[in-house]
XYZ file of C-alpha atoms in Angstrom:
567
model
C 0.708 -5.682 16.896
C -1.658 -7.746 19.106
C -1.085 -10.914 21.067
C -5.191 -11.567 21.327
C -6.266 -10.874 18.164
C -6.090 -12.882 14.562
C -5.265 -10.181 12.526
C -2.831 -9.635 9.823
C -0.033 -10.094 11.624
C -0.480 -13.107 14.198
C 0.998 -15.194 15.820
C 4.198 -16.774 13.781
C 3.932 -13.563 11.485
C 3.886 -11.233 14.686
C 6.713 -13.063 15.972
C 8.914 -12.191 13.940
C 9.937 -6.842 -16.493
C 9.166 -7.778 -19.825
C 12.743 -6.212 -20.725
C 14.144 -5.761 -17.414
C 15.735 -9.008 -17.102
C 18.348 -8.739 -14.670
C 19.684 -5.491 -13.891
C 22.335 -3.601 -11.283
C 22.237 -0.695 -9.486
C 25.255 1.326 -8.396
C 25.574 3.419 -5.165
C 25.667 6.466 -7.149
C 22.722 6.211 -10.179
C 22.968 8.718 -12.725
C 19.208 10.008 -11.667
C 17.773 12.339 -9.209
C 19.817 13.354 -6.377
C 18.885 15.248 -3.166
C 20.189 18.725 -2.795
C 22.089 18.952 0.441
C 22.031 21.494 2.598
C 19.687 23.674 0.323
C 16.139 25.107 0.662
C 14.723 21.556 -1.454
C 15.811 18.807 1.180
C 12.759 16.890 0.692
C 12.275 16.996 -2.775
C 9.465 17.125 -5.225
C 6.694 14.932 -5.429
C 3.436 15.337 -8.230
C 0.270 13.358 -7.536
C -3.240 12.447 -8.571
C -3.090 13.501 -12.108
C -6.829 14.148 -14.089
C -6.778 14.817 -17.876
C -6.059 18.578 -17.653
C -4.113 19.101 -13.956
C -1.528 17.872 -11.647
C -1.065 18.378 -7.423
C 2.622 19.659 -7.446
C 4.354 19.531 -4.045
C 7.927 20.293 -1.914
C 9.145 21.082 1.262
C 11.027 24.029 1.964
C 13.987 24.271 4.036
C 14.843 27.808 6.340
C 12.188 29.904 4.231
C 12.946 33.118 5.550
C 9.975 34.919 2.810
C 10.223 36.243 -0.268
C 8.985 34.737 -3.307
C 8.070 31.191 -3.896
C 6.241 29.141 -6.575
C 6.535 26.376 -9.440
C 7.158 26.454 -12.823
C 5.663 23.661 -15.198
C 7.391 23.346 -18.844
C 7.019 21.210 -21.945
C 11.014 20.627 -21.368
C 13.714 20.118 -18.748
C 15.376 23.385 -20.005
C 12.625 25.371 -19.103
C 11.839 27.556 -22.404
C 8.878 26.028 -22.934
C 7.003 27.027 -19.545
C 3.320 26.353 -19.775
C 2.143 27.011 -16.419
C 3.553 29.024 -13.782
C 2.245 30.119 -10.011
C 3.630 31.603 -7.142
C 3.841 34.692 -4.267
C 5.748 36.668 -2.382
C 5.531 35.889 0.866
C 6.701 38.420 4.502
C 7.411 36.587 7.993
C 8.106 37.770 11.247
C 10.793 35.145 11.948
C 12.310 32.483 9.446
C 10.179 29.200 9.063
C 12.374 26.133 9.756
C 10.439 23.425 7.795
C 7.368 23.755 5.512
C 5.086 22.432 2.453
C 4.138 24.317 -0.081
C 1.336 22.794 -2.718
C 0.467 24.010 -6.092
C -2.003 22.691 -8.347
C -0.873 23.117 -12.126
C -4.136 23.482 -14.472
C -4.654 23.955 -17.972
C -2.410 21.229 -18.992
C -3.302 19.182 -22.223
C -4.224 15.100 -21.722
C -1.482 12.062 -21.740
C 1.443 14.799 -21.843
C 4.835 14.750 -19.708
C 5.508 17.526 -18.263
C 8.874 18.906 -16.433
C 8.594 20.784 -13.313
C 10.756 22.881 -10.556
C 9.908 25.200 -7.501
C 11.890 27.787 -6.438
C 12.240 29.943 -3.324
C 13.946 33.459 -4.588
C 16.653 32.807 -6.604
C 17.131 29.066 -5.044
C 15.532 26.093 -7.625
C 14.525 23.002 -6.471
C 15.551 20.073 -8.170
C 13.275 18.761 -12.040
C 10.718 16.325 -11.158
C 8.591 14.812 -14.403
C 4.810 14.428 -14.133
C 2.199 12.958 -16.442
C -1.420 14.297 -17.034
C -3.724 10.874 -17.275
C -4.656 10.575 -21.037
C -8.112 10.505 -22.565
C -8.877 8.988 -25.845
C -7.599 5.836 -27.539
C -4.511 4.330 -25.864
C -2.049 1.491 -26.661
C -0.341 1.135 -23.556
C -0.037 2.478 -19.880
C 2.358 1.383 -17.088
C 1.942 1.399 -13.640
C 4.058 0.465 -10.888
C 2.173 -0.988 -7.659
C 3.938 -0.687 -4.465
C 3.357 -0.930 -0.663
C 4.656 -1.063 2.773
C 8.066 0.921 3.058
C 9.176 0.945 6.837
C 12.406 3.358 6.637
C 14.108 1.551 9.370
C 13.651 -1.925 7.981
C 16.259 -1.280 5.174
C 17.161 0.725 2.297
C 14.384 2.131 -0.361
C 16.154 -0.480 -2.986
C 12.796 -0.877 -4.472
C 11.626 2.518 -5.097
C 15.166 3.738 -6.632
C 15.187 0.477 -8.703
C 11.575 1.733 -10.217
C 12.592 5.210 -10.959
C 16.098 4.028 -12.851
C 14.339 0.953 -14.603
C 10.792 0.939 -14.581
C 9.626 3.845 -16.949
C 6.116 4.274 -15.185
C 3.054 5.814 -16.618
C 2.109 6.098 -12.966
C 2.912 4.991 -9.399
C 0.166 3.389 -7.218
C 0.847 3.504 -3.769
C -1.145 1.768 -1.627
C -0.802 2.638 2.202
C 1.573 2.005 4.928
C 4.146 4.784 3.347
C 5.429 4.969 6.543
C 5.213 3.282 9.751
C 4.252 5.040 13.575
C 6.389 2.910 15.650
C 9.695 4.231 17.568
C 13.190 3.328 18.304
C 13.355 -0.598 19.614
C 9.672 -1.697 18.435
C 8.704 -3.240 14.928
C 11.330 -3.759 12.746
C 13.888 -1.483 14.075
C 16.172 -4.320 15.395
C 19.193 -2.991 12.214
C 18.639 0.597 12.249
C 21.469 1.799 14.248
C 24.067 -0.319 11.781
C 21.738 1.273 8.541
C 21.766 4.796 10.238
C 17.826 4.731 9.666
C 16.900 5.036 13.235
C 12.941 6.256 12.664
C 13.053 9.703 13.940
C 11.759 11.179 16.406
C 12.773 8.044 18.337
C 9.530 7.453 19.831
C 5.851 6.093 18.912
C 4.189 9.510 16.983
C 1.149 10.508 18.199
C 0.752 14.120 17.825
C 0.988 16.786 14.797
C 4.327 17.611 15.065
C 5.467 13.823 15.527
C 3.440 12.787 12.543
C 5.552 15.853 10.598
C 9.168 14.586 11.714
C 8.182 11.384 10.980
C 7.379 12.417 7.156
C 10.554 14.615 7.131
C 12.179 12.194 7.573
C 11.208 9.425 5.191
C 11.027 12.599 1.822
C 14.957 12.729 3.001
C 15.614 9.426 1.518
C 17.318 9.582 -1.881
C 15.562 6.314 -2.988
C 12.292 7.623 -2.308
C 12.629 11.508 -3.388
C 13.995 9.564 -6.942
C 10.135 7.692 -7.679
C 8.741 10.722 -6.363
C 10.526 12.843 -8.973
C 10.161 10.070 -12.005
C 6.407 10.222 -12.081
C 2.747 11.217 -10.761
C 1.472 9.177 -7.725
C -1.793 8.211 -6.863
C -1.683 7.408 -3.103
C -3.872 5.244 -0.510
C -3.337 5.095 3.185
C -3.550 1.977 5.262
C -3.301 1.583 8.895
C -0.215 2.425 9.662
C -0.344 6.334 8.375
C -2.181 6.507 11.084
C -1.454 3.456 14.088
C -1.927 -0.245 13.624
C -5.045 -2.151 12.644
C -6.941 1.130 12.588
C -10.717 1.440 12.060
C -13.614 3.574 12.352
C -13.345 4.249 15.697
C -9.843 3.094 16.859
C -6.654 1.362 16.400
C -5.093 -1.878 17.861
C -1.887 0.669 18.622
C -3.778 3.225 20.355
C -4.774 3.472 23.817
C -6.860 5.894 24.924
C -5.722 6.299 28.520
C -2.080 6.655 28.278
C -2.776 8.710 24.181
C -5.726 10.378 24.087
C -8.618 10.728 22.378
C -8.208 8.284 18.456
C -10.155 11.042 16.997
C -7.014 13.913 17.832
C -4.222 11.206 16.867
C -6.225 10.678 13.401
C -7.230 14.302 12.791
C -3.144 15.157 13.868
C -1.703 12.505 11.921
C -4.403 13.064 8.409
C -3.373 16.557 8.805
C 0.135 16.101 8.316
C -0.170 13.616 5.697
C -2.195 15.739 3.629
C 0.168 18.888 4.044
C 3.187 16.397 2.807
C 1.923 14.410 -0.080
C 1.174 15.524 -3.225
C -2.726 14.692 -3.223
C -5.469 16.869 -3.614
C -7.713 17.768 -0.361
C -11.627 16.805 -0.190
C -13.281 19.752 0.905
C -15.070 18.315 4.382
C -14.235 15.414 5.967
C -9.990 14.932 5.255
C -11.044 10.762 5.810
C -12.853 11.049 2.366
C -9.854 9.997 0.156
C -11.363 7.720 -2.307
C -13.036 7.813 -5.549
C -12.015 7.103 -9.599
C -9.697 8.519 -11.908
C -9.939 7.587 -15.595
C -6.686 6.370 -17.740
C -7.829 7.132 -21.338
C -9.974 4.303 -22.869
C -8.528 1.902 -21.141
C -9.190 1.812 -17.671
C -10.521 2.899 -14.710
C -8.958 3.220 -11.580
C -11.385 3.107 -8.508
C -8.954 4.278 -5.383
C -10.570 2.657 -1.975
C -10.793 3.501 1.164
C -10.973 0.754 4.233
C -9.449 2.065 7.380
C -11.294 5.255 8.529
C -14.970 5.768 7.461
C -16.753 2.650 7.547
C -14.224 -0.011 8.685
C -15.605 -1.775 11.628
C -13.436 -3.443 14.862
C -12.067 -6.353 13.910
C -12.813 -9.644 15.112
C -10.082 -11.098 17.197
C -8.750 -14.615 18.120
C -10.365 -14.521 21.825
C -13.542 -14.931 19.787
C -12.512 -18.390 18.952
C -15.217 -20.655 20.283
C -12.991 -23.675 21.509
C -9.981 -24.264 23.351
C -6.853 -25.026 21.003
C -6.437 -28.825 21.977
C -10.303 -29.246 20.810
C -10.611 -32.222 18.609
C -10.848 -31.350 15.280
C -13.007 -34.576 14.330
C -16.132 -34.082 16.754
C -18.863 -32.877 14.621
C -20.113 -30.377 17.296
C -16.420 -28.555 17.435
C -16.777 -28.057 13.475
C -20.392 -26.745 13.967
C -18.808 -24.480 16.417
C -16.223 -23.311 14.195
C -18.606 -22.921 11.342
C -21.070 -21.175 13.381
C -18.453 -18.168 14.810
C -17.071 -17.936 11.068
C -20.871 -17.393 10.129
C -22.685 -15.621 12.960
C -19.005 -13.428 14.153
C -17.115 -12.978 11.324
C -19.906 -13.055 9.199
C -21.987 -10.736 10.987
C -24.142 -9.030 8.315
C -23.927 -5.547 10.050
C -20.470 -5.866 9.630
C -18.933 -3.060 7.310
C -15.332 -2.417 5.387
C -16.398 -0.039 3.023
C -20.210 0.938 3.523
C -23.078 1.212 1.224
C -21.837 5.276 -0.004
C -17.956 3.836 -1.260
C -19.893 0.596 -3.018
C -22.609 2.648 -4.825
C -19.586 4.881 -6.314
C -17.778 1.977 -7.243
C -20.372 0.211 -9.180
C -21.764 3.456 -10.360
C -17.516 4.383 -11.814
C -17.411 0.046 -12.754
C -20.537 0.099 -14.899
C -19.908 3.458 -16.653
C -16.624 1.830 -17.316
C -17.898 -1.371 -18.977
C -21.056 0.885 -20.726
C -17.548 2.325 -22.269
C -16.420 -0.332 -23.518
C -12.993 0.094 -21.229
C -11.357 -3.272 -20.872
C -10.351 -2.447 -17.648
C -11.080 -2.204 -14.032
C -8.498 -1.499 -11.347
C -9.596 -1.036 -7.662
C -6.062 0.396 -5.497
C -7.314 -1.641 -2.527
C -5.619 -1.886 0.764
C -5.674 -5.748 2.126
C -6.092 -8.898 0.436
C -9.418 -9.272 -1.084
C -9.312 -13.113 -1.927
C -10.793 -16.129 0.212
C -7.263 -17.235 2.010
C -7.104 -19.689 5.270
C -4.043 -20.479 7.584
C -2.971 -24.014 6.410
C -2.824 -26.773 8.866
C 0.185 -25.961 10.926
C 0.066 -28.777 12.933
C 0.193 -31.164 9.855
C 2.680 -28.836 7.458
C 5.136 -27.345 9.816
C 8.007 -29.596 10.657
C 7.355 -31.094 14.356
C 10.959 -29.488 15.080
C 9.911 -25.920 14.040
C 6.720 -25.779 16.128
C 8.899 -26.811 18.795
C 10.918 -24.169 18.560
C 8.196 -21.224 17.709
C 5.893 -22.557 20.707
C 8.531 -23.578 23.617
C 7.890 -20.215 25.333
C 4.800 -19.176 24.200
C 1.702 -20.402 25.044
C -0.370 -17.726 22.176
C 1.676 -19.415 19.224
C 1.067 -22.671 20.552
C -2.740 -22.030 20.862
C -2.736 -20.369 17.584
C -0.939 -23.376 15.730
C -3.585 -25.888 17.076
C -6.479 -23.340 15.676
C -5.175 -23.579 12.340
C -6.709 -27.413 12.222
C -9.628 -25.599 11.693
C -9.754 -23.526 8.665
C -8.918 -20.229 10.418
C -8.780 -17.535 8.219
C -5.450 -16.254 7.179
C -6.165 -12.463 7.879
C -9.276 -11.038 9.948
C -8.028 -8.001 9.449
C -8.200 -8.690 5.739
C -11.503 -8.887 3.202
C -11.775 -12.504 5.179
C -12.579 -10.668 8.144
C -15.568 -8.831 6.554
C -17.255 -12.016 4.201
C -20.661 -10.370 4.187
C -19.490 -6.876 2.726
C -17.199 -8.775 0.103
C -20.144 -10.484 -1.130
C -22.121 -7.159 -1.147
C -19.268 -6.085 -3.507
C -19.010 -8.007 -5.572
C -23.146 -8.664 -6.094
C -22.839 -4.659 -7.142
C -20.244 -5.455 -9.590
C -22.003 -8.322 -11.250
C -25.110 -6.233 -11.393
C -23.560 -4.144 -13.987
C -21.424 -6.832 -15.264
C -18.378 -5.279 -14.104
C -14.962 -7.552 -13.523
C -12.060 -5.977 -11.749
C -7.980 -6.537 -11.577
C -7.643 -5.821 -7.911
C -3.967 -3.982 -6.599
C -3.617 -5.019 -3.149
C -0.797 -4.548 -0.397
C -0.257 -4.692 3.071
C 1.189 -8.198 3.502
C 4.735 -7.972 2.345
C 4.791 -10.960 -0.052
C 3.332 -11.226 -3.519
C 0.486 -13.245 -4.486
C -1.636 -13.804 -7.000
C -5.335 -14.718 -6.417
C -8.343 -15.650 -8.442
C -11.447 -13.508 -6.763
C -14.659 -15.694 -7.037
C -17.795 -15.342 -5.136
C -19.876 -17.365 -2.818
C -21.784 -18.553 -6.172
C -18.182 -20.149 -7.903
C -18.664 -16.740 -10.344
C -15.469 -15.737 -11.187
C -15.149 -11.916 -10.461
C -11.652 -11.092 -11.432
C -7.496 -11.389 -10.401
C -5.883 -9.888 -7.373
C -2.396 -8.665 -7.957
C -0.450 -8.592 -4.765
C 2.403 -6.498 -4.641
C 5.307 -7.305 -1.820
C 6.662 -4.838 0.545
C 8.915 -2.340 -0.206
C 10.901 -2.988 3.431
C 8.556 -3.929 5.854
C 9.704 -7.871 6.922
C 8.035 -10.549 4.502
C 5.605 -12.738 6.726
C 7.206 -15.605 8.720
C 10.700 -13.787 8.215
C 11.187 -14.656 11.954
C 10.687 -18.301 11.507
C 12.478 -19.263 7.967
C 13.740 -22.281 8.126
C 15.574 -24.627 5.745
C 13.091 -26.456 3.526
C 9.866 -24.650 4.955
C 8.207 -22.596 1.981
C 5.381 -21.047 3.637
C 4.591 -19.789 0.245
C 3.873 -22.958 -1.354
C 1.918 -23.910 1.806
C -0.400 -21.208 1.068
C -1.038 -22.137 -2.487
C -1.285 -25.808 -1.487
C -3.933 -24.890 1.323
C -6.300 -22.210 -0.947
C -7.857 -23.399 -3.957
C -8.281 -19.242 -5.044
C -4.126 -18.576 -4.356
C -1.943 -19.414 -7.585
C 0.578 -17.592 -6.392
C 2.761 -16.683 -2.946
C 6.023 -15.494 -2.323
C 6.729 -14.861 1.226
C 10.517 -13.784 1.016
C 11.289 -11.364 -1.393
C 10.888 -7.580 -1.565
C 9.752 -5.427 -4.668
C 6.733 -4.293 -6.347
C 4.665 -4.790 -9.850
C 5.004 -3.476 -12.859
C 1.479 -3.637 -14.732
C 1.795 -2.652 -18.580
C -2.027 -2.358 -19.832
C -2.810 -3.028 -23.264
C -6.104 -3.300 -25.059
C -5.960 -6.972 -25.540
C -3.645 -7.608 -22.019
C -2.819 -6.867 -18.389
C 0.607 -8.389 -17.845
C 1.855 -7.900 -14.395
C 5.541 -8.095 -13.791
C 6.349 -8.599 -10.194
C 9.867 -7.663 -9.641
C 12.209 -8.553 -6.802
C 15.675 -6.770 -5.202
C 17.967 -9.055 -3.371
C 19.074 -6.682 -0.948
C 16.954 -4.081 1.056
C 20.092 -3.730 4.147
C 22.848 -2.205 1.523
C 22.094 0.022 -1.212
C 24.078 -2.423 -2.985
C 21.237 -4.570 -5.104
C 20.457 -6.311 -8.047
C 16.592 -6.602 -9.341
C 15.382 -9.828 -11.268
C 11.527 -10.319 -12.460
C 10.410 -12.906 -10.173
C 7.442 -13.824 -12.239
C 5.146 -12.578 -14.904
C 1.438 -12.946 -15.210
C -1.123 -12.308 -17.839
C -4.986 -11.453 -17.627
C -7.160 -10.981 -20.468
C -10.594 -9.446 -20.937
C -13.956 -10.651 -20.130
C -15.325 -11.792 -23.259
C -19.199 -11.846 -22.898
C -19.008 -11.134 -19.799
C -16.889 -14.465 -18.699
C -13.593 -13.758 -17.051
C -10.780 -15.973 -18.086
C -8.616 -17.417 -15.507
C -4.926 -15.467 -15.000
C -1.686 -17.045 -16.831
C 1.821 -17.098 -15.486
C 4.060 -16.936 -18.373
C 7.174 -15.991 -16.581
């Protein structure tokens, strides 16, 4: 996290379904449980799914050789075993932790499938995996989720969607886990949760970037949605360090860490090895592309942190001091001219020219289908969003208390007066390649649902260009742990939510408290979106509630209809 720039997390943020109703959960689920003390601590995981294969993956545990391999069967008893792989394997000395990866082929379209490694005569524990289907569809379910910091609290949300939410598919879109160490962002109730990250500093090299994922495929909660269904799986910044791009990170430093290229080759390395993704054959940055859900959608998976992303623009940029006065017409040419010429640099690039050919090129085969559907799995939030006017809508005592010792809030609070942009580290801070997206979606009449994460609260945005054409809906899915926006500064009364909506004409939606993630059931003649909430991430002790529902139909001549709440 900065203290100079206006990214994601600034100032006061830095400082700090249909069916489900209500439901419980118990300490002690009747689901998948870890094995202890076995060969299979970490699970088993199954990942980007195509029509006719499956990435299967586990860790093993004191491998000291011998055989080892996966079975794949039509049932959980195993006499119907339709694919099966595996070795025999000789070492010198016994191998304390590794991964081993199997991709299952020859598998038939839109089929479950029931799964289990084994090392010798040791089995891990049944995972259940789901080719993608091809053909006509009636439904499909997918479950959206983002931003699970281990030490921030319990994995509530992911056991809660592998007991409840009876997923097609899980969409996971970046910070999985977090690089930070013992006493830096959100750590501060570890020690009383017993989820003190591990190893106990920053990572920064290979085998740092390993203990760190270790650790997080030993939680229960997690190793349950792993084992419930296929995952399709982003990155963000924080697989790597904070506010990453092309060619660095806001939490790297060169001098006192090395070279960014050897942190982001060390820490791609291990993420590949432990998630159950497939492996591009060149450059390991390369994970994007589109992945095909019968006739009903298409699913374009982005990429914004490593290729093409470019530095971003930071709040020392600003071009006047914070007591400025926000009614001289040559201070609101100023501001207008840095949002144009700096923000809106036109060399400026998020995803570059190769990623939106591809997805226009995946978007218009998709509407040439007839497909009602276009998802993009994108990272950060893609609608137009500005700060509101702090200095009008914060109570006078509040921004007492967040600026008495610090002079950054206090300038930052004064800045909002004019129109600052709620996330340069977000699609606001890259205007010009936004509008170059969405001008190659409207060339081949192409509108999009958008899955976004990142920002720990939901949302729900209307996406409309520079021309008042609406584009499509972003669905924003809340963190899993990671602490909601503001959570340092609640205060009776304030909603910062409802400030949000009140200040952007594009945001129907905020919720800047709660934790959870989205259920989207897809239908031929609907998206609906559930967006469901815990009430507890510090005990395992929860209950889950849908904290609203939303609807979005299909273009219809090539006009897209506004979203609906109807929950």
């Amino acid at each position: 996290m900065t203290k100079t720039n206006l990214t994601r997390r600034t100032a006061l943020i830095g400082a700090a379904g249909a069916g489900l109703a209500v439901s419980s959960c118990s300490k002690s689920p009747d689901v998948f449980q870890p094995v202890d003390n076995g060969h299979f601590n970490h699970g088993v995981a199954s990942g980007d799914p195509d029509q006719s294969s499956v990435m299967l993956w586990t860790a093993l545990t004191n491998d000291g050789g011998g055989y080892r391999g996966v079975e794949v069967a039509r049932d959980e008893t195993f006499t119907d075993i339709v694919f099966e792989q595996g070795d025999a394997i000789r070492y010198v000395m016994m191998q304390p932790l590794g991964t081993l990866k199997i991709l299952a082929t020859g598998l038939e379209p839109g089929a479950t499938y029931y799964y289990r490694f084994r090392l010798n005569d040791a089995y891990s524990p049944i995972g259940v995996t789901r080719t993608l289907p091809e053909g006509a569809l009636d439904q499909y379910r997918i479950g959206v989720f983002s931003c699970s910091n281990f030490p921030a609290g319990h994995f509530n949300v992911y056991r809660e969607a592998a007991v409840n939410g009876d997923l097609d598919l899980v969409i996971h879109l970046g910070d999985y886990f977090y690089e930070y160490g013992a006493g830096q962002y959100a750590t501060g109730n570890s020690e009383a949760m017993n989820r003190v990250p591990s190893p106990a500093h920053e990572i920064i090299s290979h085998a740092d970037y390993v203990e760190r994922h270790a650790q997080y495929k030993s939680d229960p909660d997690l190793q349950a949605l792993h084992a419930a269904a296929p995952w399709i799986m982003a990155w963000d910044d924080h697989e790597t360090a904070n506010d990453a791009w092309r060619d660095g990170a806001e939490n790297h430093d060169e001098s006192e860490e090395g070279a960014w290229a050897d942190r982001r080759l060390a820490a791609l390395r291990a993420w590949y090895d432990w998630q159950p993704v497939r492996e591009p054959e060149n450059d390991l940055r390369q994970r994007r592309g589109h992945f095909e859900i019968g006739d009903l959608a298409t699913l374009c998976l982005l990429e914004s942190r490593l290729i093409a992303r470019d530095e971003q623009v930071g709040l020392d940029s600003f071009p006047l001091a914070s007591d400025a006065d926000d009614t001289d017409p040559a201070n609101l040419e100023a501001v207008a001219a840095w949002k144009r010429d700096v923000i809106g640099d036109e060399d400026r690039t998020l995803l570059g020219p190769d990623q939106i050919d591809d997805i226009q090129s995946a978007c218009g085969a998709s509407r040439a289908a007839g497909k009602p559907w276009r998802i993009l799995a994108n990272q950060v939030i893609m609608g137009r969003v500005d700060f509101p006017n702090f200095a009008t809508e914060m109570p006078g005592w509040l921004r007492w208390w967040a600026t008495r010792n610090n002079e950054f809030a206090r300038n930052f609070i004064m800045s909002t007066r004019f129109g600052v942009p709620f996330g340069l580290d977000m699609w606001d801070g890259y205007p010009v390649e936004r509008d170059r997206l969405y001008a190659a979606l409207r060339a081949v009449d192409a509108d999009i649902i958008t899955l976004t994460g990142d920002v720990h609260s939901f949302w729900a945005n209307d996406l409309i260009d520079g021309d008042g054409t609406r584009i499509g809906t972003e669905l924003v899915a809340a963190s899993v742990t990671s602490p909601s926006p503001f959570s340092g500064f609640k205060a009776p009364g304030v909603d910062y939510g409802q400030m949000m909506v009140e200040a952007n004409a594009d945001v129907a939606h905020c919720n800047m408290e709660d934790h959870g993630y989205i259920r989207l059931t897809l239908t031929p003649d609907a998206a609906d979106a559930e967006y469901i909430k815990v009430s507890d991430i510090l005990t395992r002790d929860y209950r889950a509630s849908v904290e609203s529902r939303w609807r979005v139909l299909p273009a219809v001549n090539g006009a897209v209809p506004a979203m609906e709440r109807v929950g």
